[in-house]
Coordinates of C-alpha atoms in Angstrom, one line a residue:
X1 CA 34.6 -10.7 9.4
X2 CA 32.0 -8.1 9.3
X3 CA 29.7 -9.7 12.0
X4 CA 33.2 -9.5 14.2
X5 CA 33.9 -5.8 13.2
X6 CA 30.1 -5.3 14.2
X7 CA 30.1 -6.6 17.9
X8 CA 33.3 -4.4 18.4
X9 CA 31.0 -1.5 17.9
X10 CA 30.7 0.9 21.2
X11 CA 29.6 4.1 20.0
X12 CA 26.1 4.8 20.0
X13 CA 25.7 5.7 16.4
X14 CA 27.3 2.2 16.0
X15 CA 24.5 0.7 17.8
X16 CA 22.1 2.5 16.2
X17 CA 23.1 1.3 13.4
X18 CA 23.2 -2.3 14.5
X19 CA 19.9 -1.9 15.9
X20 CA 18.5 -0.5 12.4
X21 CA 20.2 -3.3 10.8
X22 CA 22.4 -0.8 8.7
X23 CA 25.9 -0.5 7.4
X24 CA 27.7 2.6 7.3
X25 CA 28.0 2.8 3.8
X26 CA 24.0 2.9 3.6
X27 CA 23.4 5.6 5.9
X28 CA 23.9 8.7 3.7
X29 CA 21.8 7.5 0.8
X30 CA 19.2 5.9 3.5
X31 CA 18.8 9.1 5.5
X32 CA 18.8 11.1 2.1
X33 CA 16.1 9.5 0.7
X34 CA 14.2 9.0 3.8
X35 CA 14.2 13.0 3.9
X36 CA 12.9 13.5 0.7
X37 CA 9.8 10.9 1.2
X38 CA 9.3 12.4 4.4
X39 CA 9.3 16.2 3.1
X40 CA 6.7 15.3 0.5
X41 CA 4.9 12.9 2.1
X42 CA 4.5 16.1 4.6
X43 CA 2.9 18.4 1.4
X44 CA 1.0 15.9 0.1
X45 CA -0.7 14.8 3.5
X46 CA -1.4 18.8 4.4
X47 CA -2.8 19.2 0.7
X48 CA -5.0 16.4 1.5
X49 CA -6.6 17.1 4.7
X50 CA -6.8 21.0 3.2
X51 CA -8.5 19.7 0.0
X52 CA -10.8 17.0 2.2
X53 CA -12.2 19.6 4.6
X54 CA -12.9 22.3 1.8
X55 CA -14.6 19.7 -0.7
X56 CA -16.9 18.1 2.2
X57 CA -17.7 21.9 3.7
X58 CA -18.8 23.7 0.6
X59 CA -19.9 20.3 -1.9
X60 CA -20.9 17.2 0.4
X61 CA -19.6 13.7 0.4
X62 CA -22.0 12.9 -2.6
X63 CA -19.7 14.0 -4.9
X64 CA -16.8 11.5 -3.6
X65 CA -17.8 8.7 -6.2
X66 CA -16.8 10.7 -9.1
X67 CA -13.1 11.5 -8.1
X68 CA -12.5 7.8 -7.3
X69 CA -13.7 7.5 -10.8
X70 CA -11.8 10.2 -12.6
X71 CA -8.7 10.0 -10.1
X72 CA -8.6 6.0 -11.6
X73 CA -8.3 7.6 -15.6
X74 CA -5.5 10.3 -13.6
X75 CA -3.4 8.0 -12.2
X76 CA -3.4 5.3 -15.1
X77 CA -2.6 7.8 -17.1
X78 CA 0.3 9.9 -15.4
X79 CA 1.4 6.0 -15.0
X80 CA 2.2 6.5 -18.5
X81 CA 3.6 10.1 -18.6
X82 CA 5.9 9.0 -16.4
X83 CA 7.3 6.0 -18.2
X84 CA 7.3 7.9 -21.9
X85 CA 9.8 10.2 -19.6
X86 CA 11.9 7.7 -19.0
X87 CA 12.5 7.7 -22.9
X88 CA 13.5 11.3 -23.4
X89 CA 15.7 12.0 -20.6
X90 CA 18.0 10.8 -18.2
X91 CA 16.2 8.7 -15.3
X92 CA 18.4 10.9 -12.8
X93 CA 16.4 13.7 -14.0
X94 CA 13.1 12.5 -14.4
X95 CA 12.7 11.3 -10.6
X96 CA 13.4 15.4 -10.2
X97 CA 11.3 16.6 -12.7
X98 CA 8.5 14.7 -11.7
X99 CA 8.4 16.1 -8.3
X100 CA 8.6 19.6 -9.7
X101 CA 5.7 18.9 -11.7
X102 CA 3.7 17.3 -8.3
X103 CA 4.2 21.0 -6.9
X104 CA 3.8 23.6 -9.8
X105 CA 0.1 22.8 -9.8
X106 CA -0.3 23.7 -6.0
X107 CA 0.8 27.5 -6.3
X108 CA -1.9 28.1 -9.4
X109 CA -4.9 26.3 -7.4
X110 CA -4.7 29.0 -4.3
X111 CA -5.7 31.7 -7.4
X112 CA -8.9 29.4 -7.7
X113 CA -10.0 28.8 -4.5
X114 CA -13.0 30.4 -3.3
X115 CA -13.9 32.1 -6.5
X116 CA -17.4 31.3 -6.7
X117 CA -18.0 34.3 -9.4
X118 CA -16.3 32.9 -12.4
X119 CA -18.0 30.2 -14.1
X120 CA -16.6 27.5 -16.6
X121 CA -19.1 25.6 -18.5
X122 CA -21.3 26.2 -15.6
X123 CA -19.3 25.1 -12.6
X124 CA -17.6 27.8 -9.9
X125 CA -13.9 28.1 -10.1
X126 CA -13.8 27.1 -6.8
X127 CA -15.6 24.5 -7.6
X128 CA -13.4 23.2 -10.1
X129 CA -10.6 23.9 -8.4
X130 CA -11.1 22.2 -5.1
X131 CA -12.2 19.2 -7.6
X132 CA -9.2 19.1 -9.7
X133 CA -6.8 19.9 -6.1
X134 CA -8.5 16.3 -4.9
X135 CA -7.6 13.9 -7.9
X136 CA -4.5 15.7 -8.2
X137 CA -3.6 14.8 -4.7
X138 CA -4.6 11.3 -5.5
X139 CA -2.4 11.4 -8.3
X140 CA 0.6 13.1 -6.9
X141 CA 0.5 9.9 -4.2
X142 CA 0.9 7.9 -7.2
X143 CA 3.6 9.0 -8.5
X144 CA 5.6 9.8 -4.9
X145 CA 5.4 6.6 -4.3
X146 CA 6.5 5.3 -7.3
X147 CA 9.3 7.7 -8.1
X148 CA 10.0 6.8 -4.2
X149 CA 10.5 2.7 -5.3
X150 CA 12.6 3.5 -8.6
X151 CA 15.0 5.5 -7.2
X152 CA 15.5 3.1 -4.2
X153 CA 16.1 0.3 -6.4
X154 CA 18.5 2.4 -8.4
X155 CA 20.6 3.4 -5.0
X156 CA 20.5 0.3 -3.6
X157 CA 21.4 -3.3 -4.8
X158 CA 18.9 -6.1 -3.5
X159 CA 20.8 -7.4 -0.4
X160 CA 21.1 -3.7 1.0
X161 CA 17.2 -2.4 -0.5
X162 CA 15.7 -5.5 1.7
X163 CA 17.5 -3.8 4.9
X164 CA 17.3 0.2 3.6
X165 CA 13.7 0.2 2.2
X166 CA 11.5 -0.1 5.2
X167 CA 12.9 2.6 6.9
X168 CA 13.2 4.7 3.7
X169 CA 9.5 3.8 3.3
X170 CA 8.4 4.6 7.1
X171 CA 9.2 8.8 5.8
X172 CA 5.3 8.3 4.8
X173 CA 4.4 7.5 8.2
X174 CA 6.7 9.9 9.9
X175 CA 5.0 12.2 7.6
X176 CA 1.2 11.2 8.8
X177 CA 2.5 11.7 12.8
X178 CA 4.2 15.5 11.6
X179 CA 1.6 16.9 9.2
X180 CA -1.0 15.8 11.7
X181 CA -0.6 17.1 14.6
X182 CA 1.3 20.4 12.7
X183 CA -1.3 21.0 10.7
X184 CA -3.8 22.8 13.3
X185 CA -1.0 25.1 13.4
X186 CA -0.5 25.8 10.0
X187 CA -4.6 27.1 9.8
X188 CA -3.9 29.3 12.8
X189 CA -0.7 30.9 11.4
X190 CA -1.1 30.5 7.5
X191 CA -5.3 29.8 7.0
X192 CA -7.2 26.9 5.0
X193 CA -6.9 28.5 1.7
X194 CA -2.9 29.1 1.8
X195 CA -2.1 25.1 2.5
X196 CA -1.9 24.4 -0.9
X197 CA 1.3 26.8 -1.5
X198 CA 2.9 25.7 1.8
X199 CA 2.4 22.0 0.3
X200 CA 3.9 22.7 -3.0
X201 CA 7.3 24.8 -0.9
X202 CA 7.8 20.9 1.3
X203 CA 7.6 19.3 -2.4
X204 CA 9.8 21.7 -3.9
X205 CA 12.8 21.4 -0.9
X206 CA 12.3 17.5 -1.8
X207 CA 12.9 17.8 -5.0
X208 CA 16.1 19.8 -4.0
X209 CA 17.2 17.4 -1.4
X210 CA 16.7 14.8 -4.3
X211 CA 18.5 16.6 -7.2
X212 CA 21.8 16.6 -4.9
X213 CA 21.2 12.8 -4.4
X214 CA 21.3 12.0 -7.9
X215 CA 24.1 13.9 -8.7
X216 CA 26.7 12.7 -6.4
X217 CA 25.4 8.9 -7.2
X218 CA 24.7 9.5 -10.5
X219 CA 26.5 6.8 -11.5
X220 CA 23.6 4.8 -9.7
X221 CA 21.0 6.1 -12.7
X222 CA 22.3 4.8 -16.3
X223 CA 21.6 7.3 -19.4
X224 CA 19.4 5.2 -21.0
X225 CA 17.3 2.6 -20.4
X226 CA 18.6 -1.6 -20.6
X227 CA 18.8 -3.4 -23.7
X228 CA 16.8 -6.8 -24.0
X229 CA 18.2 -8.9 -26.7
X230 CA 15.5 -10.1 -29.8
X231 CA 16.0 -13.5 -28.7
X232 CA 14.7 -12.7 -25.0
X233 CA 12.4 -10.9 -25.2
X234 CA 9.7 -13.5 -25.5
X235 CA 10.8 -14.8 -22.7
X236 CA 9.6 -11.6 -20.9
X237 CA 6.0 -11.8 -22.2
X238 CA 3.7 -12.5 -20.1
X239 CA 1.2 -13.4 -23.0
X240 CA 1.6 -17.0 -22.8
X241 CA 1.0 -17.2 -18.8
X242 CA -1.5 -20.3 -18.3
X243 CA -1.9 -23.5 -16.4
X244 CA -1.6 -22.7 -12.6
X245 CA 0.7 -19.8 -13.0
X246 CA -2.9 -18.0 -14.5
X247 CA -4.7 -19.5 -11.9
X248 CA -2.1 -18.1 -9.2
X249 CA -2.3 -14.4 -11.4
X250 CA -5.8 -13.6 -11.1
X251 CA -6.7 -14.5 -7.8
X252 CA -3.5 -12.5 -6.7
X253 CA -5.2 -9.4 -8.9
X254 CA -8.3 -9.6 -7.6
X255 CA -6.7 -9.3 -3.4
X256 CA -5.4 -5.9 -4.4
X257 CA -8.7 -5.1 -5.9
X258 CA -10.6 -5.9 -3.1
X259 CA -8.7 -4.4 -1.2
X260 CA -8.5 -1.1 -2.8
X261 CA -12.5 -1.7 -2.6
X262 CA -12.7 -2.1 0.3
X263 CA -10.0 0.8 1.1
X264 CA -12.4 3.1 -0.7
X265 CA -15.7 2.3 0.6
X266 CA -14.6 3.1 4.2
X267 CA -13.0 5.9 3.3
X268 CA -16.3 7.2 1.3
X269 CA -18.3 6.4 4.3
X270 CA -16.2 7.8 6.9
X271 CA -16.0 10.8 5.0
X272 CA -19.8 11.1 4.7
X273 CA -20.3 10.6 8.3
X274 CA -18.0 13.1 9.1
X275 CA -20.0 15.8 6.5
X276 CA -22.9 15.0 9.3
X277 CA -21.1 15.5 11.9
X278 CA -20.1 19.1 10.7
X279 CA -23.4 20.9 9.7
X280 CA -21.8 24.4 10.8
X281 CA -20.4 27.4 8.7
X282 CA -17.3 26.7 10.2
X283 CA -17.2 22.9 9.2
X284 CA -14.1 23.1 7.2
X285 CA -11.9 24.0 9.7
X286 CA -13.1 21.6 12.1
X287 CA -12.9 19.0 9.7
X288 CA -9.5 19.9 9.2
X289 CA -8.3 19.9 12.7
X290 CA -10.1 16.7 13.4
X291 CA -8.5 15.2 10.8
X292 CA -5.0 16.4 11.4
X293 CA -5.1 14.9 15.4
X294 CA -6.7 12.0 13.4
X295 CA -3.5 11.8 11.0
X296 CA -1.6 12.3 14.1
X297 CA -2.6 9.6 16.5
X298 CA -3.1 7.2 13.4
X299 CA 0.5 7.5 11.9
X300 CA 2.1 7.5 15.7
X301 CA 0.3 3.4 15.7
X302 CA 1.9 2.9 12.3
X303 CA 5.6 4.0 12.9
X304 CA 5.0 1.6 16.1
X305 CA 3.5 -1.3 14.1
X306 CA 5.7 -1.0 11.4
X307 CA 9.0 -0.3 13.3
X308 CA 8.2 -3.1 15.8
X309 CA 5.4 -5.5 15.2
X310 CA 5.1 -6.3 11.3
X311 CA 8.2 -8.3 10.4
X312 CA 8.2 -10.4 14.2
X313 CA 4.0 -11.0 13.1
X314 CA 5.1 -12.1 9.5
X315 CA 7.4 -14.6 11.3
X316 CA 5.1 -15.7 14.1
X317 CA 1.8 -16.0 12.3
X318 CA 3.1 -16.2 8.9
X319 CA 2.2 -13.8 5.8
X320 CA -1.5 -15.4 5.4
X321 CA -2.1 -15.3 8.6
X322 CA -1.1 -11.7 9.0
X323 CA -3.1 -10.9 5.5
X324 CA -6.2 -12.4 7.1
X325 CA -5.7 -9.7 10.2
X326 CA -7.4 -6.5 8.0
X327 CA -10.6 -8.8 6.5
X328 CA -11.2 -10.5 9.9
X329 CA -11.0 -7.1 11.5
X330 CA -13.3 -5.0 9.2
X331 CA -15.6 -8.4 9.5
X332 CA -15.9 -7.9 13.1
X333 CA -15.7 -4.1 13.4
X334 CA -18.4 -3.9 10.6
X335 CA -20.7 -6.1 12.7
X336 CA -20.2 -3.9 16.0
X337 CA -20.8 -0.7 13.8
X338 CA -23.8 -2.9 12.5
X339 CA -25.3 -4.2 15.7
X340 CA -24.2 -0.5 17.8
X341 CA -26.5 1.3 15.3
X342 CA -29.3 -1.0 15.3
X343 CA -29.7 -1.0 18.7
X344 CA -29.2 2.9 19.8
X345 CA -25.8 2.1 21.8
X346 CA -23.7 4.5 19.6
X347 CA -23.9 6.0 16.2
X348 CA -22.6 4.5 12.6
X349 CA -20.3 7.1 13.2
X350 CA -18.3 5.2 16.0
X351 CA -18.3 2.6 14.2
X352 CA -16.6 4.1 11.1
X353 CA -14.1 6.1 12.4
X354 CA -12.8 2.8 14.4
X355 CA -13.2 1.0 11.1
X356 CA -11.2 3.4 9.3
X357 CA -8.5 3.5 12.1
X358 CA -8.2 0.2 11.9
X359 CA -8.0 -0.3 8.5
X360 CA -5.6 2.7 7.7
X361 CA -3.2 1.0 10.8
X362 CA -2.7 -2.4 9.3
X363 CA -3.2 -1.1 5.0
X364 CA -0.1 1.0 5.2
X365 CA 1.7 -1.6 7.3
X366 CA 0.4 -5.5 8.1
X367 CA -0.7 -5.6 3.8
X368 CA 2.6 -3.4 2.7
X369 CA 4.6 -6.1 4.7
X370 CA 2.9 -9.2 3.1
X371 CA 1.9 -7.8 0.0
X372 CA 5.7 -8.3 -1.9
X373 CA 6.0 -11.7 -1.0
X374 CA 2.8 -13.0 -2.9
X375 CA 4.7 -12.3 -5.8
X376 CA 7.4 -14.4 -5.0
X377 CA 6.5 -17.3 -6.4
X378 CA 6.2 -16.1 -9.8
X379 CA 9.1 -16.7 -12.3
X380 CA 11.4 -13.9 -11.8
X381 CA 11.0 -12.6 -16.4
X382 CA 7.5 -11.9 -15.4
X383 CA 7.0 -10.9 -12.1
X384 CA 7.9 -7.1 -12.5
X385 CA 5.4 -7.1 -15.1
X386 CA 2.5 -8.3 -13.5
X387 CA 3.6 -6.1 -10.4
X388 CA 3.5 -3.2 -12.9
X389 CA 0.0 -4.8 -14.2
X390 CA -1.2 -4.5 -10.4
X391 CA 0.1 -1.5 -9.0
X392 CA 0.0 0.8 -12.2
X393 CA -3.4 -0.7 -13.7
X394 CA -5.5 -2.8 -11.2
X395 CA -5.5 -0.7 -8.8
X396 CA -6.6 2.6 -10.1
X397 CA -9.3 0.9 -12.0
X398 CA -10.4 -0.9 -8.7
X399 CA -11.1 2.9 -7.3
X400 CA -13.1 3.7 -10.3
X401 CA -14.9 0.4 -9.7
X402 CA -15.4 1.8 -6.3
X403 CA -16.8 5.1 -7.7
X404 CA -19.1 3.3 -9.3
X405 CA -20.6 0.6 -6.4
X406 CA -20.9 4.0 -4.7
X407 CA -22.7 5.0 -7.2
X408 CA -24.8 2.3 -7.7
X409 CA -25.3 1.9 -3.8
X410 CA -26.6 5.9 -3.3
X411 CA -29.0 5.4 -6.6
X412 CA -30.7 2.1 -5.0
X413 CA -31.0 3.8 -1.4
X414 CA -32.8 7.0 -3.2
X415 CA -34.6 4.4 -4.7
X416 CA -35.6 2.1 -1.8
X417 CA -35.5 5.1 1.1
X418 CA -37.6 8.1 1.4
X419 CA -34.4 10.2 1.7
X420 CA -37.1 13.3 3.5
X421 CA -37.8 10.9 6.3
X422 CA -35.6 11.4 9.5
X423 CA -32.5 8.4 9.9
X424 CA -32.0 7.9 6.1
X425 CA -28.6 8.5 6.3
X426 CA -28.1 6.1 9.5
X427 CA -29.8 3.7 7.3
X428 CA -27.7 4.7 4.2
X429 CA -24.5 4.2 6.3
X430 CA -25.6 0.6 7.6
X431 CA -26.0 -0.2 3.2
X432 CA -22.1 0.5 3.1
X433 CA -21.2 -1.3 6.3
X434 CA -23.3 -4.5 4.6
X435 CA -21.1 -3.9 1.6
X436 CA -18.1 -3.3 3.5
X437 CA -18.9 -6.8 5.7
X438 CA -19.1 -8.6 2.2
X439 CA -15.7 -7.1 0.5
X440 CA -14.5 -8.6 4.0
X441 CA -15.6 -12.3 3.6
X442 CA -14.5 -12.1 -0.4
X443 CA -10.9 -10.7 0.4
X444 CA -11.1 -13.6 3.3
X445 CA -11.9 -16.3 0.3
X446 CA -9.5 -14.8 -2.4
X447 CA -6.2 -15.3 0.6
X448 CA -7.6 -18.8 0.9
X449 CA -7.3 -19.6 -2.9
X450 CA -3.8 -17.8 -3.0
X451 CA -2.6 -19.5 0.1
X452 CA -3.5 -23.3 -1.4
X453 CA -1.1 -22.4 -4.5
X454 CA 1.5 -20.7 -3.0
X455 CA 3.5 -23.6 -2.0
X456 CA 3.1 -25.8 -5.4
X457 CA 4.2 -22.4 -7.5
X458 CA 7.2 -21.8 -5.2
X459 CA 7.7 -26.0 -5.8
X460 CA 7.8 -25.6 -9.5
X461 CA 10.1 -22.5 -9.7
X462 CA 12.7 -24.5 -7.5
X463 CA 12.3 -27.7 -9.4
X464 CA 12.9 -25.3 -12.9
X465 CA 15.9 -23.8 -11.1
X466 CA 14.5 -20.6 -11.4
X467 CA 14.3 -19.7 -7.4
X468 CA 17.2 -18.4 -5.3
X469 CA 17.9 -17.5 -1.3
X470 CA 17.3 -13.6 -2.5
X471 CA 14.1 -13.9 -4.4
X472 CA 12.2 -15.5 -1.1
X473 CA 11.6 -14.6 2.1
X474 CA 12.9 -18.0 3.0
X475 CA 11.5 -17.8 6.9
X476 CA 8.2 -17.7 5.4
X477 CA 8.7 -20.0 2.4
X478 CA 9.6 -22.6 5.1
X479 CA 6.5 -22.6 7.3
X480 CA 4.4 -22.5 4.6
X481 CA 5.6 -25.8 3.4
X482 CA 5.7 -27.6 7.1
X483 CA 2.2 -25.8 7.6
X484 CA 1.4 -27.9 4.3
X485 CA 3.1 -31.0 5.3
X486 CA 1.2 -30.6 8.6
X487 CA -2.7 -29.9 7.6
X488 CA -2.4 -30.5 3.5
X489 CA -4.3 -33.3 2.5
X490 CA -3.0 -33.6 -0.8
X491 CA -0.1 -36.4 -1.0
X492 CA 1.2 -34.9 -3.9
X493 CA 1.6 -31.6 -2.2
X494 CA 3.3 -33.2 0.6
X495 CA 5.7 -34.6 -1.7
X496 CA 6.4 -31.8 -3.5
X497 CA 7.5 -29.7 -0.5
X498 CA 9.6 -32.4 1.2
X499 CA 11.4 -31.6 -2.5
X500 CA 11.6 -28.0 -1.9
X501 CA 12.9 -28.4 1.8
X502 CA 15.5 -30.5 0.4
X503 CA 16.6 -27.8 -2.2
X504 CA 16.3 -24.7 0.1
X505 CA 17.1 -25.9 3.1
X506 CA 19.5 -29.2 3.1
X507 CA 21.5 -28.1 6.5
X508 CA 18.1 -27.6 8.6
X509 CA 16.0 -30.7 6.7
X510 CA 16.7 -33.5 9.0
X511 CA 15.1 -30.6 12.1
X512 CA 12.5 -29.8 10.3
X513 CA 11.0 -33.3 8.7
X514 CA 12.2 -35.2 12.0
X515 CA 8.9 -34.0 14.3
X516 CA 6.4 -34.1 11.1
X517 CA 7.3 -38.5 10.4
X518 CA 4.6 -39.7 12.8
X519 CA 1.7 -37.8 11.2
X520 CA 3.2 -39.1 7.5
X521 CA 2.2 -41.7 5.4
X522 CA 4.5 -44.5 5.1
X523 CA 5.5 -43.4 1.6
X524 CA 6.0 -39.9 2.6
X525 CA 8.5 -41.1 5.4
X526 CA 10.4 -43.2 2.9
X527 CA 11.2 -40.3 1.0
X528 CA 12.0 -38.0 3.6
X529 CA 14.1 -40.5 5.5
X530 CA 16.0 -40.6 2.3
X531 CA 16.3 -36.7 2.2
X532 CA 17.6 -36.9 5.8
X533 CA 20.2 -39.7 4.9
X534 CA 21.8 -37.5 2.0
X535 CA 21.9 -34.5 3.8

């Protein structure tokens, strides 16, 4: 019935919707919430590029290491300040709240900024300031995004999230192409030192936008928080996780660690670079445009990847091939950045800022796509919880880990280098691109190890009766199990996903194990002939 009712559509704002794979019941709360993402996202990312190009002008790049380090203590912790608020009020007005606290800092740091006179334990106010407007904008990103998710998932039930979310979540991108190429404009009419309160205004009309959205669904956002009875809640500890659901765990950890490392250590270096670049007294502001036409041109590629290419690349390539795009990538980029500043043809410079186009194009989009569905085959009592472990915990502690390789890295070229003679920073950059080229190959090995338990985990949920059509993404699920049956060498494997297709799949089997006989051993043909004949 509804699929009738939708090709009777004519209007255009019919076939909008259609084409955006909404329903019209979805488009108020949708176009709501992709405002308010979009209107903060807009502060934050002007606050950002502000804060970048008056930390690197007046302080240097050196100092970079310690905010990844403090900002992974910040964001842990406001991780935490956010959930005890869940306890004392209503959700519907913590998600405002919380926005209101992301901008009341921003109007006090303008009164700090450029006060060099004052001094606190012996550090300028200004220096202190422009520190503390950093790993607050490093927090406030944090918490966006997750106040962003929970009030998604409050709004939306999970058939309608999977369609609503990625457009909701594009406002970020949207954001990048608007505050970049805008924010040239704002220096000329408002100056460097006055983004911060222009920021905190965007936040604030967000946070309005977002108070009238939880108020007329405020049925969406219970009073208080669920009740888990005594008797289930050890179900949903994830103390006892061992055998291969722990080996599945870690490895799954240590991908977003990596590739926060890697994340960081590009963005450290490409900073730096930049700092080089921009020797002049007026280096802040041409910092700051260069980064907003950066911002610019970079989120225009996004909206277009993730509007058009992710989901149809997921389906083509599958979601390991498409997480082994951003390692392979920064592989080969990092050995033409490497082999372009040995040899004269262009500076490590080049290099970087391709490397950090490249991998801000597919991090925000290619490993945001795939990223979800390595959680899928985890048993649905834990797998919030170790999502929570990862996003709210491993994470910010891999950017403090990153602080310190950084660290650790400037120390042993101090060390090794005469940093007086001429080129050490050329060679200082081709130390990180090294280390860059190795996070590469590790993230390369850790998708391997994830990829060769996928399938068995996914086996053992369905065989427990644990996993359902709206848990997976089932086009996925499937050719990972044929690409098993095709190159695994393990008959066991092979039998357990001739099993799974016959549980997820019984209308398509007979298709899909048909083509794949001839390559099968004979036992492996017996029992799929025997799932074809009963289905």
């Amino acid at each position: 019935m509804e699929q009738r009712s939708l090709k009777n559509y004519t209007g255009f704002g019919d076939k909008l919707l259609i084409s955006l794979n909404l329903r019209s019941e979805e488009v108020e709360r949708t176009l709501l919430m992709f405002a308010v993402y979009t209107l903060t996202s807009v502060g934050l990312i002007w606050l950002e590029l502000s804060t970048v190009s008056l930390f690197l002008d007046q302080y240097g790049a050196d100092k970079l290491p310690w905010i990844y380090i403090a900002s992974a203590v910040i964001g842990s912790g406001l991780g935490f300040v956010y959930s005890w608020l869940q306890k004392v009020m209503p959700l519907r007005r913590v998600i405002v709240v919380i926005l209101l606290l992301v901008a009341a800092p921003l109007f006090l740091f303008r009164f700090g900024i450029g006060i060099e006179s004052v001094q606190i334990a012996g550090l300028s106010l200004a220096f202190l300031t422009t520190f503390m407007m950093w790993l607050w904008v490093e927090a406030c990103y944090l918490l966006n995004d997750l106040n962003t998710s929970i009030t998604a998932n409050q709004l939306f039930n999970i058939r309608e999230i999977k369609r609503t979310y990625p457009i909701i979540s594009s406002g970020f991108l949207v954001a990048g192409v608007i505050s970049g190429f805008s924010l040239p404009l704002v220096l000329y009419f408002a100056g460097l030192n006055n983004v911060t309160i222009i920021s905190g205004l965007m936040i604030v009309f967000g946070s309005g936008i977002l108070l009238f959205l939880s108020e007329k669904y405020q049925q969406s956002f219970p009073d208080s928080s669920r009740w888990i009875p005594e008797e289930d809640e050890q179900e949903f500890s994830t103390r006892n996780i061992k055998g291969p659901l722990k080996g599945y765990i870690l490895p799954l950890i240590i991908f977003f660690v990596i590739a926060e490392v890697l994340y960081v250590l590009i963005d450290f270096q490409f900073f730096y670079q930049l700092e080089l670049q921009n020797p002049t007294t007026d280096g802040a502001s041409k910092i700051a445009t260069f980064l907003g036409l950066f911002e610019g041109i970079l989120s225009t590629c996004q909206v277009a990847t993730q509007w058009f290419a992710s989901s149809r690349l997921v389906e083509r390539i599958g979601v390991f091939g498409t997480a082994m795009i951003l390692p392979i990538g920064g592989i080969v980029l990092g050995l033409f950045s490497f082999t372009g500043a040995i040899t004269g043809l262009f500076s490590v410079f080049i290099g970087l800022v391709i490397l950090r186009f490249l991998d801000e194009l597919l991090h925000y989009t290619l490993i945001e796509t795939t990223g979800p569905v390595l959680f899928q085959p985890l048993p649905e009592n834990i797998r919030s919880d170790v999502q929570t472990m990862v996003n709210g915990v491993a994470e910010p502690f891999s950017t403090g880990l990153s602080g310190l390789i950084i660290l650790v890295v400037l120390w042993l070229c101090n060390l090794t280098l005469n940093p007086s003679q001429s080129g050490f920073q050329d060679r200082q950059g081709l130390i990180f691109v090294i280390a860059i080229l190795i996070s590469g190959f590790l993230w390369l090995g850790v998708i391997w190890l994830i990829r060769s338990q996928y399938v068995g985990l996914l086996v053992r949920s369905a065989g427990k009766g644990r996993l359902g059509v709206l848990d997976v993404d089932m086009r996925a699920l499937k050719r990972s199990v044929v690409e098993t049956l095709e190159k695994g060498t393990s008959e066991e494997d092979k039998r357990s996903c001739i099993e799974l297709l016959s549980q997820i799949d019984k209308k398509n089997v007979g298709e899909i194990l048909a083509p794949l006989l001839p390559v099968m051993s004979s036992e492996l043909q017996r029992q799929s002939l025997e799932v074809m004949l009963n289905h």
